[in-house]
């Protein structure tokens, strides 16, 4: 596979930074809750719900990150039997199919999240044909246990007509849906460009690491 190193765009570190923060918070929260439970017979009441939401963020953001790093798994037994030109053609077909699917996911993600932000979902079953004029805002919906951080107190003025939230509004954790799907679409567009330019010939994980291990094992065998 050709090298994927190219000009670094301004969004290249978004996934890495967010994923690192999410993993750190999940680890600290889980560890603290275990210590509280077994060391002090207590409990961080919102730890489970927060960890579940963070895990969802981790998975959804990881989808776009895996596209960028060609880490998605796939079966390439047939693809590897074709010529380089055919392989690129199949990769282009694959990325187009994935892009259509990602756009459908983006529409669904927006339609699910938008009411929690008091915004209109789109019309149309498969592709957006406009925005619904009549919809019911859900800005007052809250999570079950997660408290509102002090730096998010302004959310009440924006989404709840100034009424103070008792718990974190759902507009915050569900925001990952449109963000992650938009990132997925963007990363697939980038992948299509790399395939078109001949910098990449597959969307799935390469076997370069396996080849390096096999080569190293062969050298060790020769030394012995």
PDB file of C-alpha atoms in Angstrom:
ATOM      1  CA  UNK A   1       0.000   0.000   0.000  1.00  0.00           C
ATOM      2  CA  UNK A   2       1.231   3.445  -0.804  1.00  0.00           C
ATOM      3  CA  UNK A   3       2.183   5.779   1.993  1.00  0.00           C
ATOM      4  CA  UNK A   4      -0.687   7.692   3.536  1.00  0.00           C
ATOM      5  CA  UNK A   5       1.485  10.521   4.787  1.00  0.00           C
ATOM      6  CA  UNK A   6       0.422  13.767   3.233  1.00  0.00           C
ATOM      7  CA  UNK A   7      -0.252  17.363   4.159  1.00  0.00           C
ATOM      8  CA  UNK A   8      -1.684  17.573   7.658  1.00  0.00           C
ATOM      9  CA  UNK A   9      -5.129  19.182   7.585  1.00  0.00           C
ATOM     10  CA  UNK A  10      -6.435  21.272  10.444  1.00  0.00           C
ATOM     11  CA  UNK A  11      -8.778  18.530  11.630  1.00  0.00           C
ATOM     12  CA  UNK A  12      -6.219  15.720  11.799  1.00  0.00           C
ATOM     13  CA  UNK A  13      -5.934  15.772  15.601  1.00  0.00           C
ATOM     14  CA  UNK A  14      -9.622  16.034  16.479  1.00  0.00           C
ATOM     15  CA  UNK A  15     -10.285  12.332  16.867  1.00  0.00           C
ATOM     16  CA  UNK A  16      -7.018  11.604  18.659  1.00  0.00           C
ATOM     17  CA  UNK A  17      -7.503  14.404  21.177  1.00  0.00           C
ATOM     18  CA  UNK A  18     -11.136  13.642  21.929  1.00  0.00           C
ATOM     19  CA  UNK A  19     -10.546   9.898  22.157  1.00  0.00           C
ATOM     20  CA  UNK A  20      -7.607  10.408  24.525  1.00  0.00           C
ATOM     21  CA  UNK A  21      -9.687  12.690  26.762  1.00  0.00           C
ATOM     22  CA  UNK A  22     -12.630  10.287  26.741  1.00  0.00           C
ATOM     23  CA  UNK A  23     -10.432   7.305  27.612  1.00  0.00           C
ATOM     24  CA  UNK A  24      -8.819   9.263  30.424  1.00  0.00           C
ATOM     25  CA  UNK A  25     -12.126  10.396  31.918  1.00  0.00           C
ATOM     26  CA  UNK A  26     -13.601   6.896  31.649  1.00  0.00           C
ATOM     27  CA  UNK A  27     -10.588   5.385  33.385  1.00  0.00           C
ATOM     28  CA  UNK A  28     -10.542   7.956  36.190  1.00  0.00           C
ATOM     29  CA  UNK A  29     -14.295   7.751  36.735  1.00  0.00           C
ATOM     30  CA  UNK A  30     -14.338   3.951  36.831  1.00  0.00           C
ATOM     31  CA  UNK A  31     -11.335   3.798  39.157  1.00  0.00           C
ATOM     32  CA  UNK A  32     -12.788   6.430  41.481  1.00  0.00           C
ATOM     33  CA  UNK A  33     -16.107   4.612  41.641  1.00  0.00           C
ATOM     34  CA  UNK A  34     -14.403   1.306  42.493  1.00  0.00           C
ATOM     35  CA  UNK A  35     -12.414   2.977  45.272  1.00  0.00           C
ATOM     36  CA  UNK A  36     -15.558   4.659  46.608  1.00  0.00           C
ATOM     37  CA  UNK A  37     -17.528   1.426  46.554  1.00  0.00           C
ATOM     38  CA  UNK A  38     -14.991  -0.966  48.060  1.00  0.00           C
ATOM     39  CA  UNK A  39     -12.972   1.481  50.121  1.00  0.00           C
ATOM     40  CA  UNK A  40     -15.667   3.711  51.576  1.00  0.00           C
ATOM     41  CA  UNK A  41     -18.869   1.723  50.998  1.00  0.00           C
ATOM     42  CA  UNK A  42     -20.143   4.623  48.904  1.00  0.00           C
ATOM     43  CA  UNK A  43     -20.967   5.254  45.280  1.00  0.00           C
ATOM     44  CA  UNK A  44     -20.593   7.920  42.581  1.00  0.00           C
ATOM     45  CA  UNK A  45     -24.233   7.818  41.523  1.00  0.00           C
ATOM     46  CA  UNK A  46     -23.706   9.215  38.027  1.00  0.00           C
ATOM     47  CA  UNK A  47     -20.567   7.208  37.171  1.00  0.00           C
ATOM     48  CA  UNK A  48     -22.322   4.415  35.282  1.00  0.00           C
ATOM     49  CA  UNK A  49     -24.458   6.660  33.094  1.00  0.00           C
ATOM     50  CA  UNK A  50     -21.532   8.979  32.360  1.00  0.00           C
ATOM     51  CA  UNK A  51     -19.296   6.057  31.421  1.00  0.00           C
ATOM     52  CA  UNK A  52     -21.961   4.645  29.089  1.00  0.00           C
ATOM     53  CA  UNK A  53     -22.290   7.978  27.279  1.00  0.00           C
ATOM     54  CA  UNK A  54     -18.516   8.368  27.059  1.00  0.00           C
ATOM     55  CA  UNK A  55     -18.190   4.869  25.632  1.00  0.00           C
ATOM     56  CA  UNK A  56     -20.742   5.774  22.970  1.00  0.00           C
ATOM     57  CA  UNK A  57     -18.679   8.873  22.128  1.00  0.00           C
ATOM     58  CA  UNK A  58     -15.564   6.694  21.967  1.00  0.00           C
ATOM     59  CA  UNK A  59     -17.105   4.211  19.533  1.00  0.00           C
ATOM     60  CA  UNK A  60     -18.752   6.764  17.260  1.00  0.00           C
ATOM     61  CA  UNK A  61     -15.719   9.034  17.035  1.00  0.00           C
ATOM     62  CA  UNK A  62     -13.528   5.975  16.595  1.00  0.00           C
ATOM     63  CA  UNK A  63     -15.358   5.130  13.377  1.00  0.00           C
ATOM     64  CA  UNK A  64     -14.031   8.217  11.587  1.00  0.00           C
ATOM     65  CA  UNK A  65     -10.607   7.801  13.189  1.00  0.00           C
ATOM     66  CA  UNK A  66     -10.410   4.238  11.878  1.00  0.00           C
ATOM     67  CA  UNK A  67     -11.226   5.421   8.358  1.00  0.00           C
ATOM     68  CA  UNK A  68      -8.399   7.945   8.518  1.00  0.00           C
ATOM     69  CA  UNK A  69      -5.940   5.312   9.753  1.00  0.00           C
ATOM     70  CA  UNK A  70      -7.330   2.492   7.505  1.00  0.00           C
ATOM     71  CA  UNK A  71      -8.011   0.413  10.620  1.00  0.00           C
ATOM     72  CA  UNK A  72     -11.421  -0.973   9.661  1.00  0.00           C
ATOM     73  CA  UNK A  73     -11.399  -4.720   9.156  1.00  0.00           C
ATOM     74  CA  UNK A  74     -12.451  -6.395   5.936  1.00  0.00           C
ATOM     75  CA  UNK A  75     -11.947  -9.432   3.720  1.00  0.00           C
ATOM     76  CA  UNK A  76      -9.401  -8.809   0.967  1.00  0.00           C
ATOM     77  CA  UNK A  77      -8.798 -12.351  -0.292  1.00  0.00           C
ATOM     78  CA  UNK A  78     -10.439 -11.621  -3.650  1.00  0.00           C
ATOM     79  CA  UNK A  79      -9.247  -8.027  -3.906  1.00  0.00           C
ATOM     80  CA  UNK A  80      -5.603  -9.054  -3.557  1.00  0.00           C
ATOM     81  CA  UNK A  81      -5.973 -11.350  -6.571  1.00  0.00           C
ATOM     82  CA  UNK A  82      -6.741  -8.422  -8.871  1.00  0.00           C
ATOM     83  CA  UNK A  83      -4.456  -5.964 -10.609  1.00  0.00           C
ATOM     84  CA  UNK A  84      -3.522  -2.650  -9.053  1.00  0.00           C
ATOM     85  CA  UNK A  85      -5.887  -0.762 -11.358  1.00  0.00           C
ATOM     86  CA  UNK A  86      -8.807  -3.080 -10.567  1.00  0.00           C
ATOM     87  CA  UNK A  87      -8.039  -2.859  -6.869  1.00  0.00           C
ATOM     88  CA  UNK A  88      -8.279   0.939  -6.997  1.00  0.00           C
ATOM     89  CA  UNK A  89     -11.555   0.705  -8.927  1.00  0.00           C
ATOM     90  CA  UNK A  90     -13.013  -1.643  -6.312  1.00  0.00           C
ATOM     91  CA  UNK A  91     -11.787   0.699  -3.570  1.00  0.00           C
ATOM     92  CA  UNK A  92     -13.548   3.627  -5.249  1.00  0.00           C
ATOM     93  CA  UNK A  93     -16.773   1.634  -5.470  1.00  0.00           C
ATOM     94  CA  UNK A  94     -16.423   0.698  -1.810  1.00  0.00           C
ATOM     95  CA  UNK A  95     -15.838   4.267  -0.686  1.00  0.00           C
ATOM     96  CA  UNK A  96     -18.846   5.502  -2.678  1.00  0.00           C
ATOM     97  CA  UNK A  97     -21.079   2.879  -1.049  1.00  0.00           C
ATOM     98  CA  UNK A  98     -19.684   3.737   2.388  1.00  0.00           C
ATOM     99  CA  UNK A  99     -20.179   7.445   1.716  1.00  0.00           C
ATOM    100  CA  UNK A 100     -23.839   6.952   0.784  1.00  0.00           C
ATOM    101  CA  UNK A 101     -24.338   4.919   3.955  1.00  0.00           C
ATOM    102  CA  UNK A 102     -22.573   7.568   6.037  1.00  0.00           C
ATOM    103  CA  UNK A 103     -24.800  10.290   4.574  1.00  0.00           C
ATOM    104  CA  UNK A 104     -27.863   8.263   5.540  1.00  0.00           C
ATOM    105  CA  UNK A 105     -26.439   7.927   9.044  1.00  0.00           C
ATOM    106  CA  UNK A 106     -25.785  11.671   9.154  1.00  0.00           C
ATOM    107  CA  UNK A 107     -29.417  12.409   8.284  1.00  0.00           C
ATOM    108  CA  UNK A 108     -30.632   9.977  10.930  1.00  0.00           C
ATOM    109  CA  UNK A 109     -28.222  11.385  13.498  1.00  0.00           C
ATOM    110  CA  UNK A 110     -29.400  14.943  12.872  1.00  0.00           C
ATOM    111  CA  UNK A 111     -33.061  13.947  12.971  1.00  0.00           C
ATOM    112  CA  UNK A 112     -32.577  12.206  16.314  1.00  0.00           C
ATOM    113  CA  UNK A 113     -30.498  14.953  17.946  1.00  0.00           C
ATOM    114  CA  UNK A 114     -32.190  18.057  16.536  1.00  0.00           C
ATOM    115  CA  UNK A 115     -35.373  17.968  18.690  1.00  0.00           C
ATOM    116  CA  UNK A 116     -33.236  17.892  21.850  1.00  0.00           C
ATOM    117  CA  UNK A 117     -31.687  21.152  20.619  1.00  0.00           C
ATOM    118  CA  UNK A 118     -35.118  22.567  19.723  1.00  0.00           C
ATOM    119  CA  UNK A 119     -34.170  22.398  16.055  1.00  0.00           C
ATOM    120  CA  UNK A 120     -36.247  20.953  13.197  1.00  0.00           C
ATOM    121  CA  UNK A 121     -35.446  17.471  11.891  1.00  0.00           C
ATOM    122  CA  UNK A 122     -35.293  16.944   8.156  1.00  0.00           C
ATOM    123  CA  UNK A 123     -38.115  15.788   5.933  1.00  0.00           C
ATOM    124  CA  UNK A 124     -37.784  12.839   3.583  1.00  0.00           C
ATOM    125  CA  UNK A 125     -37.468   9.150   4.312  1.00  0.00           C
ATOM    126  CA  UNK A 126     -33.991   8.533   2.914  1.00  0.00           C
ATOM    127  CA  UNK A 127     -32.534  11.879   1.880  1.00  0.00           C
ATOM    128  CA  UNK A 128     -33.403  15.323   3.296  1.00  0.00           C
ATOM    129  CA  UNK A 129     -35.907  17.250   1.231  1.00  0.00           C
ATOM    130  CA  UNK A 130     -36.222  20.156   3.657  1.00  0.00           C
ATOM    131  CA  UNK A 131     -36.928  20.759   7.327  1.00  0.00           C
ATOM    132  CA  UNK A 132     -40.108  19.954   9.194  1.00  0.00           C
ATOM    133  CA  UNK A 133     -42.179  23.015   9.999  1.00  0.00           C
ATOM    134  CA  UNK A 134     -44.097  21.343  12.807  1.00  0.00           C
ATOM    135  CA  UNK A 135     -42.018  19.518  15.363  1.00  0.00           C
ATOM    136  CA  UNK A 136     -41.907  19.159  19.118  1.00  0.00           C
ATOM    137  CA  UNK A 137     -38.805  20.457  20.850  1.00  0.00           C
ATOM    138  CA  UNK A 138     -37.288  18.297  23.555  1.00  0.00           C
ATOM    139  CA  UNK A 139     -34.806  20.754  24.987  1.00  0.00           C
ATOM    140  CA  UNK A 140     -36.113  20.112  28.482  1.00  0.00           C
ATOM    141  CA  UNK A 141     -35.213  16.389  28.382  1.00  0.00           C
ATOM    142  CA  UNK A 142     -32.517  15.520  30.934  1.00  0.00           C
ATOM    143  CA  UNK A 143     -30.243  12.602  31.636  1.00  0.00           C
ATOM    144  CA  UNK A 144     -31.063  10.412  34.591  1.00  0.00           C
ATOM    145  CA  UNK A 145     -28.199  11.092  37.011  1.00  0.00           C
ATOM    146  CA  UNK A 146     -25.460  13.256  35.480  1.00  0.00           C
ATOM    147  CA  UNK A 147     -25.273  16.695  37.150  1.00  0.00           C
ATOM    148  CA  UNK A 148     -24.866  19.893  35.152  1.00  0.00           C
ATOM    149  CA  UNK A 149     -21.265  21.208  35.261  1.00  0.00           C
ATOM    150  CA  UNK A 150     -21.026  24.852  36.274  1.00  0.00           C
ATOM    151  CA  UNK A 151     -19.585  25.843  32.899  1.00  0.00           C
ATOM    152  CA  UNK A 152     -22.706  24.524  31.133  1.00  0.00           C
ATOM    153  CA  UNK A 153     -25.234  26.471  33.171  1.00  0.00           C
ATOM    154  CA  UNK A 154     -25.891  28.681  30.121  1.00  0.00           C
ATOM    155  CA  UNK A 155     -27.652  25.733  28.443  1.00  0.00           C
ATOM    156  CA  UNK A 156     -30.803  26.520  30.430  1.00  0.00           C
ATOM    157  CA  UNK A 157     -31.130  29.921  28.754  1.00  0.00           C
ATOM    158  CA  UNK A 158     -30.570  28.491  25.287  1.00  0.00           C
ATOM    159  CA  UNK A 159     -32.593  25.275  25.365  1.00  0.00           C
ATOM    160  CA  UNK A 160     -34.935  25.464  28.379  1.00  0.00           C
ATOM    161  CA  UNK A 161     -36.318  29.009  28.350  1.00  0.00           C
ATOM    162  CA  UNK A 162     -34.189  29.989  31.310  1.00  0.00           C
ATOM    163  CA  UNK A 163     -35.446  27.196  33.581  1.00  0.00           C
ATOM    164  CA  UNK A 164     -32.473  25.720  35.429  1.00  0.00           C
ATOM    165  CA  UNK A 165     -31.701  22.087  34.655  1.00  0.00           C
ATOM    166  CA  UNK A 166     -31.542  19.605  37.522  1.00  0.00           C
ATOM    167  CA  UNK A 167     -29.514  17.148  35.448  1.00  0.00           C
ATOM    168  CA  UNK A 168     -27.448  17.403  32.277  1.00  0.00           C
ATOM    169  CA  UNK A 169     -29.739  17.961  29.265  1.00  0.00           C
ATOM    170  CA  UNK A 170     -29.700  15.217  26.656  1.00  0.00           C
ATOM    171  CA  UNK A 171     -28.725  17.701  23.972  1.00  0.00           C
ATOM    172  CA  UNK A 172     -25.135  17.423  25.247  1.00  0.00           C
ATOM    173  CA  UNK A 173     -24.413  13.659  25.192  1.00  0.00           C
ATOM    174  CA  UNK A 174     -26.429  13.146  22.002  1.00  0.00           C
ATOM    175  CA  UNK A 175     -24.432  15.850  20.226  1.00  0.00           C
ATOM    176  CA  UNK A 176     -21.913  13.160  19.322  1.00  0.00           C
ATOM    177  CA  UNK A 177     -24.371  11.719  16.805  1.00  0.00           C
ATOM    178  CA  UNK A 178     -24.251  14.501  14.174  1.00  0.00           C
ATOM    179  CA  UNK A 179     -20.624  15.348  14.964  1.00  0.00           C
ATOM    180  CA  UNK A 180     -19.339  11.795  14.553  1.00  0.00           C
ATOM    181  CA  UNK A 181     -21.347  11.163  11.383  1.00  0.00           C
ATOM    182  CA  UNK A 182     -20.164  14.450   9.862  1.00  0.00           C
ATOM    183  CA  UNK A 183     -16.574  13.452  10.654  1.00  0.00           C
ATOM    184  CA  UNK A 184     -17.193  10.029   9.127  1.00  0.00           C
ATOM    185  CA  UNK A 185     -18.439  11.612   5.912  1.00  0.00           C
ATOM    186  CA  UNK A 186     -15.421  13.932   5.833  1.00  0.00           C
ATOM    187  CA  UNK A 187     -12.930  11.109   6.389  1.00  0.00           C
ATOM    188  CA  UNK A 188     -14.550   9.022   3.653  1.00  0.00           C
ATOM    189  CA  UNK A 189     -14.306  11.963   1.252  1.00  0.00           C
ATOM    190  CA  UNK A 190     -10.613  12.238   2.143  1.00  0.00           C
ATOM    191  CA  UNK A 191     -10.174   8.485   1.609  1.00  0.00           C
ATOM    192  CA  UNK A 192     -11.832   8.766  -1.808  1.00  0.00           C
ATOM    193  CA  UNK A 193      -9.351  11.472  -2.737  1.00  0.00           C
ATOM    194  CA  UNK A 194      -6.401   9.350  -1.667  1.00  0.00           C
ATOM    195  CA  UNK A 195      -7.670   6.362  -3.658  1.00  0.00           C
ATOM    196  CA  UNK A 196      -8.236   8.560  -6.710  1.00  0.00           C
ATOM    197  CA  UNK A 197      -4.681   9.928  -6.487  1.00  0.00           C
ATOM    198  CA  UNK A 198      -3.218   6.438  -6.073  1.00  0.00           C
ATOM    199  CA  UNK A 199      -2.023   7.036  -2.514  1.00  0.00           C
ATOM    200  CA  UNK A 200      -4.273   4.284  -1.156  1.00  0.00           C
ATOM    201  CA  UNK A 201      -5.729   1.151  -2.706  1.00  0.00           C
ATOM    202  CA  UNK A 202      -7.992  -0.189   0.065  1.00  0.00           C
ATOM    203  CA  UNK A 203     -10.217   1.178   2.814  1.00  0.00           C
ATOM    204  CA  UNK A 204      -9.510  -1.662   5.219  1.00  0.00           C
ATOM    205  CA  UNK A 205      -6.479  -2.358   7.371  1.00  0.00           C
ATOM    206  CA  UNK A 206      -3.359  -3.257   5.415  1.00  0.00           C
ATOM    207  CA  UNK A 207      -1.181  -6.292   5.960  1.00  0.00           C
ATOM    208  CA  UNK A 208       2.073  -4.349   6.098  1.00  0.00           C
ATOM    209  CA  UNK A 209       2.528  -5.173   9.786  1.00  0.00           C
ATOM    210  CA  UNK A 210       1.984  -8.873   9.118  1.00  0.00           C
ATOM    211  CA  UNK A 211       4.524  -8.748   6.301  1.00  0.00           C
ATOM    212  CA  UNK A 212       7.062  -7.038   8.583  1.00  0.00           C
ATOM    213  CA  UNK A 213       6.581  -9.697  11.264  1.00  0.00           C
ATOM    214  CA  UNK A 214       6.976 -12.483   8.727  1.00  0.00           C
ATOM    215  CA  UNK A 215      10.124 -10.847   7.356  1.00  0.00           C
ATOM    216  CA  UNK A 216      11.597 -10.456  10.839  1.00  0.00           C
ATOM    217  CA  UNK A 217      10.784 -14.087  11.659  1.00  0.00           C
ATOM    218  CA  UNK A 218      12.475 -15.225   8.462  1.00  0.00           C
ATOM    219  CA  UNK A 219      15.627 -13.246   9.325  1.00  0.00           C
ATOM    220  CA  UNK A 220      15.747 -14.759  12.800  1.00  0.00           C
ATOM    221  CA  UNK A 221      15.400 -18.215  11.277  1.00  0.00           C
ATOM    222  CA  UNK A 222      18.313 -17.535   8.935  1.00  0.00           C
ATOM    223  CA  UNK A 223      20.454 -16.363  11.857  1.00  0.00           C
ATOM    224  CA  UNK A 224      19.709 -19.550  13.788  1.00  0.00           C
TER     225      UNK A 224
END
